[in-house]
PDB file of C-alpha atoms in Angstrom:
ATOM      1  CA  MET A  37      17.563  -9.790   1.077  1.00 48.00           C
ATOM      2  CA  SER A  38      16.596  -6.257   0.735  1.00 77.00           C
ATOM      3  CA  ILE A  39      13.477  -4.421  -0.435  1.00 91.00           C
ATOM      4  CA  ALA A  40      12.172  -5.325  -3.873  1.00 92.00           C
ATOM      5  CA  ALA A  41      14.456  -4.003  -6.534  1.00 93.00           C
ATOM      6  CA  GLN A  42      11.832  -2.305  -8.445  1.00 95.00           C
ATOM      7  CA  LEU A  43      10.585  -0.357  -5.539  1.00 96.00           C
ATOM      8  CA  SER A  44      14.129   0.731  -4.333  1.00 95.00           C
ATOM      9  CA  ASP A  45      14.987   1.809  -8.048  1.00 96.00           C
ATOM     10  CA  TYR A  46      11.553   3.908  -8.063  1.00 97.00           C
ATOM     11  CA  LEU A  47      12.231   5.179  -4.598  1.00 97.00           C
ATOM     12  CA  THR A  48      15.873   6.341  -5.832  1.00 97.00           C
ATOM     13  CA  ARG A  49      14.554   7.863  -8.904  1.00 97.00           C
ATOM     14  CA  GLN A  50      11.903   9.926  -6.760  1.00 96.00           C
ATOM     15  CA  GLY A  51      14.435  10.985  -4.276  1.00 96.00           C
ATOM     16  CA  ALA A  52      12.299   9.436  -1.576  1.00 95.00           C
ATOM     17  CA  ARG A  53      13.690   9.185   2.068  1.00 95.00           C
ATOM     18  CA  TYR A  54      12.758   6.277   4.343  1.00 97.00           C
ATOM     19  CA  GLU A  55      14.343   3.709   6.889  1.00 96.00           C
ATOM     20  CA  VAL A  56      14.136   0.003   6.249  1.00 96.00           C
ATOM     21  CA  ARG A  57      13.174  -1.920   9.149  1.00 93.00           C
ATOM     22  CA  MET A  58      13.311  -5.564   9.887  1.00 92.00           C
ATOM     23  CA  HIS A  59      10.451  -7.604  11.765  1.00 91.00           C
ATOM     24  CA  GLU A  60       9.729 -11.164  12.221  1.00 89.00           C
ATOM     25  CA  HIS A  61       8.133 -13.086   9.439  1.00 88.00           C
ATOM     26  CA  SER A  62       4.417 -12.195   8.881  1.00 87.00           C
ATOM     27  CA  ARG A  63       1.870 -13.350   6.663  1.00 84.00           C
ATOM     28  CA  THR A  64      -0.748 -10.344   6.760  1.00 80.00           C
ATOM     29  CA  SER A  65      -0.937  -6.825   7.072  1.00 83.00           C
ATOM     30  CA  ALA A  66      -2.305  -7.378  10.505  1.00 81.00           C
ATOM     31  CA  GLU A  67       0.530  -9.609  11.578  1.00 83.00           C
ATOM     32  CA  THR A  68       3.126  -7.343  10.093  1.00 87.00           C
ATOM     33  CA  ALA A  69       1.807  -4.457  12.356  1.00 87.00           C
ATOM     34  CA  ARG A  70       1.964  -6.761  15.394  1.00 87.00           C
ATOM     35  CA  CYS A  71       5.512  -8.282  14.364  1.00 83.00           C
ATOM     36  CA  ALA A  72       6.951  -4.694  13.635  1.00 88.00           C
ATOM     37  CA  ASN A  73       5.304  -3.290  16.849  1.00 90.00           C
ATOM     38  CA  LEU A  74       3.435  -0.620  15.245  1.00 94.00           C
ATOM     39  CA  PRO A  75       0.063   0.836  15.069  1.00 94.00           C
ATOM     40  CA  ALA A  76      -1.952  -1.082  12.161  1.00 93.00           C
ATOM     41  CA  SER A  77      -3.412   2.626  11.459  1.00 96.00           C
ATOM     42  CA  GLN A  78       0.137   3.613  10.476  1.00 97.00           C
ATOM     43  CA  LEU A  79       0.780   0.510   7.946  1.00 96.00           C
ATOM     44  CA  ALA A  80      -0.272   1.400   4.668  1.00 97.00           C
ATOM     45  CA  LYS A  81      -1.780  -1.714   3.117  1.00 96.00           C
ATOM     46  CA  SER A  82      -2.188  -2.342  -0.685  1.00 96.00           C
ATOM     47  CA  VAL A  83      -5.471  -3.620  -2.110  1.00 97.00           C
ATOM     48  CA  ILE A  84      -5.348  -4.510  -5.975  1.00 97.00           C
ATOM     49  CA  LEU A  85      -8.564  -4.103  -7.988  1.00 98.00           C
ATOM     50  CA  GLU A  86      -9.369  -4.695 -11.498  1.00 97.00           C
ATOM     51  CA  ASP A  87     -11.971  -4.560 -14.170  1.00 96.00           C
ATOM     52  CA  GLU A  88     -12.142  -4.378 -17.918  1.00 95.00           C
ATOM     53  CA  THR A  89      -9.883  -1.312 -17.929  1.00 94.00           C
ATOM     54  CA  GLY A  90      -7.073  -2.999 -16.001  1.00 95.00           C
ATOM     55  CA  CYS A  91      -5.861  -2.757 -12.281  1.00 97.00           C
ATOM     56  CA  VAL A  92      -5.565  -0.088  -9.759  1.00 98.00           C
ATOM     57  CA  MET A  93      -4.148   0.177  -6.202  1.00 98.00           C
ATOM     58  CA  ALA A  94      -6.321   1.299  -3.166  1.00 98.00           C
ATOM     59  CA  VAL A  95      -3.839   2.262  -0.474  1.00 98.00           C
ATOM     60  CA  VAL A  96      -5.491   2.248   3.067  1.00 98.00           C
ATOM     61  CA  PRO A  97      -4.471   1.907   6.761  1.00 97.00           C
ATOM     62  CA  ALA A  98      -4.029  -1.965   7.587  1.00 94.00           C
ATOM     63  CA  ASP A  99      -6.747  -1.510  10.284  1.00 95.00           C
ATOM     64  CA  ARG A 100      -9.476  -0.398   7.717  1.00 96.00           C
ATOM     65  CA  ILE A 101     -11.174  -2.040   4.283  1.00 96.00           C
ATOM     66  CA  VAL A 102     -11.723  -0.633   1.183  1.00 97.00           C
ATOM     67  CA  MET A 103     -15.379   0.485   0.599  1.00 97.00           C
ATOM     68  CA  LEU A 104     -15.631  -0.738  -2.896  1.00 96.00           C
ATOM     69  CA  GLY A 105     -18.460   1.287  -3.874  1.00 95.00           C
ATOM     70  CA  GLU A 106     -17.151   4.592  -2.802  1.00 95.00           C
ATOM     71  CA  PHE A 107     -13.763   3.644  -4.314  1.00 97.00           C
ATOM     72  CA  ALA A 108     -15.431   2.756  -7.636  1.00 96.00           C
ATOM     73  CA  ARG A 109     -17.661   5.984  -7.719  1.00 95.00           C
ATOM     74  CA  LEU A 110     -14.373   8.148  -7.031  1.00 95.00           C
ATOM     75  CA  LEU A 111     -12.801   6.650 -10.129  1.00 96.00           C
ATOM     76  CA  GLY A 112     -16.048   6.143 -12.189  1.00 95.00           C
ATOM     77  CA  ARG A 113     -15.512   2.414 -12.455  1.00 95.00           C
ATOM     78  CA  ASN A 114     -18.514   0.461 -11.243  1.00 92.00           C
ATOM     79  CA  LYS A 115     -17.209  -3.008 -12.339  1.00 94.00           C
ATOM     80  CA  LEU A 116     -14.023  -3.000  -9.913  1.00 96.00           C
ATOM     81  CA  ARG A 117     -13.502  -6.320  -8.112  1.00 96.00           C
ATOM     82  CA  LEU A 118     -10.628  -7.803  -6.210  1.00 95.00           C
ATOM     83  CA  ALA A 119      -7.795  -9.037  -8.425  1.00 96.00           C
ATOM     84  CA  GLN A 120      -6.783 -12.744  -8.538  1.00 93.00           C
ATOM     85  CA  GLU A 121      -3.618 -13.464  -6.815  1.00 91.00           C
ATOM     86  CA  GLU A 122      -2.200 -14.890  -9.866  1.00 92.00           C
ATOM     87  CA  ARG A 123      -2.368 -11.680 -11.644  1.00 93.00           C
ATOM     88  CA  VAL A 124      -1.156  -9.775  -8.591  1.00 95.00           C
ATOM     89  CA  ALA A 125       1.819 -12.072  -8.793  1.00 92.00           C
ATOM     90  CA  GLN A 126       2.464 -11.367 -12.357  1.00 94.00           C
ATOM     91  CA  LEU A 127       2.158  -7.545 -11.732  1.00 95.00           C
ATOM     92  CA  PHE A 128       4.494  -7.230  -8.664  1.00 95.00           C
ATOM     93  CA  GLU A 129       7.537  -9.160  -9.813  1.00 88.00           C
ATOM     94  CA  GLY A 130      10.024  -9.270  -7.197  1.00 89.00           C
ATOM     95  CA  CYS A 131       7.463  -9.174  -4.329  1.00 93.00           C
ATOM     96  CA  GLU A 132       6.312 -12.003  -2.334  1.00 90.00           C
ATOM     97  CA  PRO A 133       2.551 -12.546  -2.414  1.00 87.00           C
ATOM     98  CA  GLY A 134       0.570 -10.728   0.576  1.00 86.00           C
ATOM     99  CA  ALA A 135       3.438  -8.134   0.837  1.00 91.00           C
ATOM    100  CA  ILE A 136       2.881  -5.929  -2.051  1.00 95.00           C
ATOM    101  CA  PRO A 137       4.536  -2.293  -1.160  1.00 96.00           C
ATOM    102  CA  ALA A 138       1.533   0.408  -1.210  1.00 97.00           C
ATOM    103  CA  ILE A 139       3.523   2.445  -3.991  1.00 98.00           C
ATOM    104  CA  GLY A 140       1.807   0.918  -7.154  1.00 97.00           C
ATOM    105  CA  MET A 141       3.506   3.696  -9.235  1.00 97.00           C
ATOM    106  CA  ALA A 142       6.932   1.740  -9.063  1.00 97.00           C
ATOM    107  CA  TRP A 143       5.294  -0.886 -11.150  1.00 97.00           C
ATOM    108  CA  GLY A 144       3.240   1.635 -13.426  1.00 96.00           C
ATOM    109  CA  ILE A 145      -0.295   0.841 -11.448  1.00 97.00           C
ATOM    110  CA  PRO A 146      -2.402   3.827 -10.850  1.00 97.00           C
ATOM    111  CA  THR A 147      -2.368   4.354  -7.116  1.00 98.00           C
ATOM    112  CA  ILE A 148      -5.069   6.087  -5.191  1.00 98.00           C
ATOM    113  CA  VAL A 149      -4.428   6.951  -1.242  1.00 98.00           C
ATOM    114  CA  ASP A 150      -7.030   6.974   1.493  1.00 98.00           C
ATOM    115  CA  ASP A 151      -7.151  10.221   3.026  1.00 96.00           C
ATOM    116  CA  GLU A 152      -6.957   8.450   6.593  1.00 95.00           C
ATOM    117  CA  LEU A 153      -3.196   7.677   6.180  1.00 94.00           C
ATOM    118  CA  GLU A 154      -2.530  11.417   5.863  1.00 89.00           C
ATOM    119  CA  SER A 155      -3.380  11.732   9.543  1.00 90.00           C
ATOM    120  CA  ASN A 156      -0.378   9.964  10.518  1.00 94.00           C
ATOM    121  CA  GLU A 157       2.991  11.408  11.927  1.00 96.00           C
ATOM    122  CA  VAL A 158       4.712   8.331  10.432  1.00 97.00           C
ATOM    123  CA  VAL A 159       3.705   5.939   7.767  1.00 98.00           C
ATOM    124  CA  TYR A 160       4.877   2.289   7.205  1.00 97.00           C
ATOM    125  CA  VAL A 161       5.021   0.448   3.889  1.00 96.00           C
ATOM    126  CA  GLU A 162       5.560  -3.341   3.274  1.00 94.00           C
ATOM    127  CA  GLY A 163       8.983  -3.603   1.636  1.00 94.00           C
ATOM    128  CA  GLY A 164       7.919  -6.630  -0.904  1.00 93.00           C
ATOM    129  CA  ASP A 165       8.751  -9.250   1.324  1.00 92.00           C
ATOM    130  CA  HIS A 166       7.253 -10.738   4.892  1.00 90.00           C
ATOM    131  CA  GLU A 167       9.961  -9.176   6.889  1.00 93.00           C
ATOM    132  CA  ARG A 168      10.740  -5.633   6.102  1.00 94.00           C
ATOM    133  CA  VAL A 169       8.869  -2.436   6.444  1.00 95.00           C
ATOM    134  CA  LEU A 170       9.724   1.120   4.851  1.00 97.00           C
ATOM    135  CA  ARG A 171       9.178   3.731   7.743  1.00 97.00           C
ATOM    136  CA  MET A 172       8.412   7.476   6.336  1.00 97.00           C
ATOM    137  CA  THR A 173       7.520  10.729   8.228  1.00 97.00           C
ATOM    138  CA  HIS A 174       4.337  12.185   7.455  1.00 95.00           C
ATOM    139  CA  GLU A 175       6.290  14.580   5.287  1.00 96.00           C
ATOM    140  CA  GLN A 176       8.144  11.838   3.277  1.00 96.00           C
ATOM    141  CA  PHE A 177       5.105   9.894   2.712  1.00 97.00           C
ATOM    142  CA  HIS A 178       3.104  13.034   1.691  1.00 95.00           C
ATOM    143  CA  GLU A 179       5.872  14.260  -0.894  1.00 96.00           C
ATOM    144  CA  LEU A 180       5.796  10.512  -2.415  1.00 96.00           C
ATOM    145  CA  MET A 181       2.141  10.406  -2.819  1.00 97.00           C
ATOM    146  CA  ARG A 182       1.464  14.054  -3.702  1.00 95.00           C
ATOM    147  CA  ALA A 183       0.736  13.464  -7.311  1.00 96.00           C
ATOM    148  CA  GLN A 184      -1.588  10.701  -6.646  1.00 97.00           C
ATOM    149  CA  PRO A 185      -5.312  10.800  -6.367  1.00 96.00           C
ATOM    150  CA  HIS A 186      -6.597  10.861  -2.557  1.00 96.00           C
ATOM    151  CA  GLY A 187      -9.925  10.238  -1.258  1.00 97.00           C
ATOM    152  CA  ASN A 188     -12.154   8.969   1.641  1.00 96.00           C
ATOM    153  CA  PHE A 189     -12.979   5.378   0.710  1.00 97.00           C
ATOM    154  CA  SER A 190     -11.987   3.206   3.507  1.00 97.00           C
ATOM    155  CA  ARG A 191     -13.667   2.056   7.049  1.00 96.00           C
ATOM    156  CA  THR A 192     -13.009  -0.085  10.148  1.00 94.00           C
ATOM    157  CA  PRO A 193     -14.430  -3.455   9.701  1.00 91.00           C
ATOM    158  CA  MET A 194     -17.396  -4.339  11.557  1.00 85.00           C
ATOM    159  CA  HIS A 195     -17.081  -7.416  13.844  1.00 69.00           C
TER     160      HIS A 195
END
């Protein structure tokens, strides 16, 4: 199996450059980082939020969490909440649950990128299944996400 067809088509239309890397099966973004032997700070994690207006994707490093209040203020949408898994599965056809690529634009989902990801020399993105990631250089990722809104809306989880 290759990366999700809708993702592949979108990346081709955008002229995006990337490498596909295989890894052992994983269930979470933290596990993906371990299995793929890469820093979690370099793995772009998608978090799908929704309100009465619709869904939006927050893209943050896998070792961070979305500060919902900050994200909502950034968008002017104060009733955002995590989207239900069934809704996410409907939106991201061709992707396995829990492996949604952090490129919501491929599915027509508004995508906002946390500035923390821009500090990485390399960024990895889930490929739509639990065994593949896309590897992009900073320049490749920046070019792909250039037109998307950016902001500071993530933090390291407190233990």
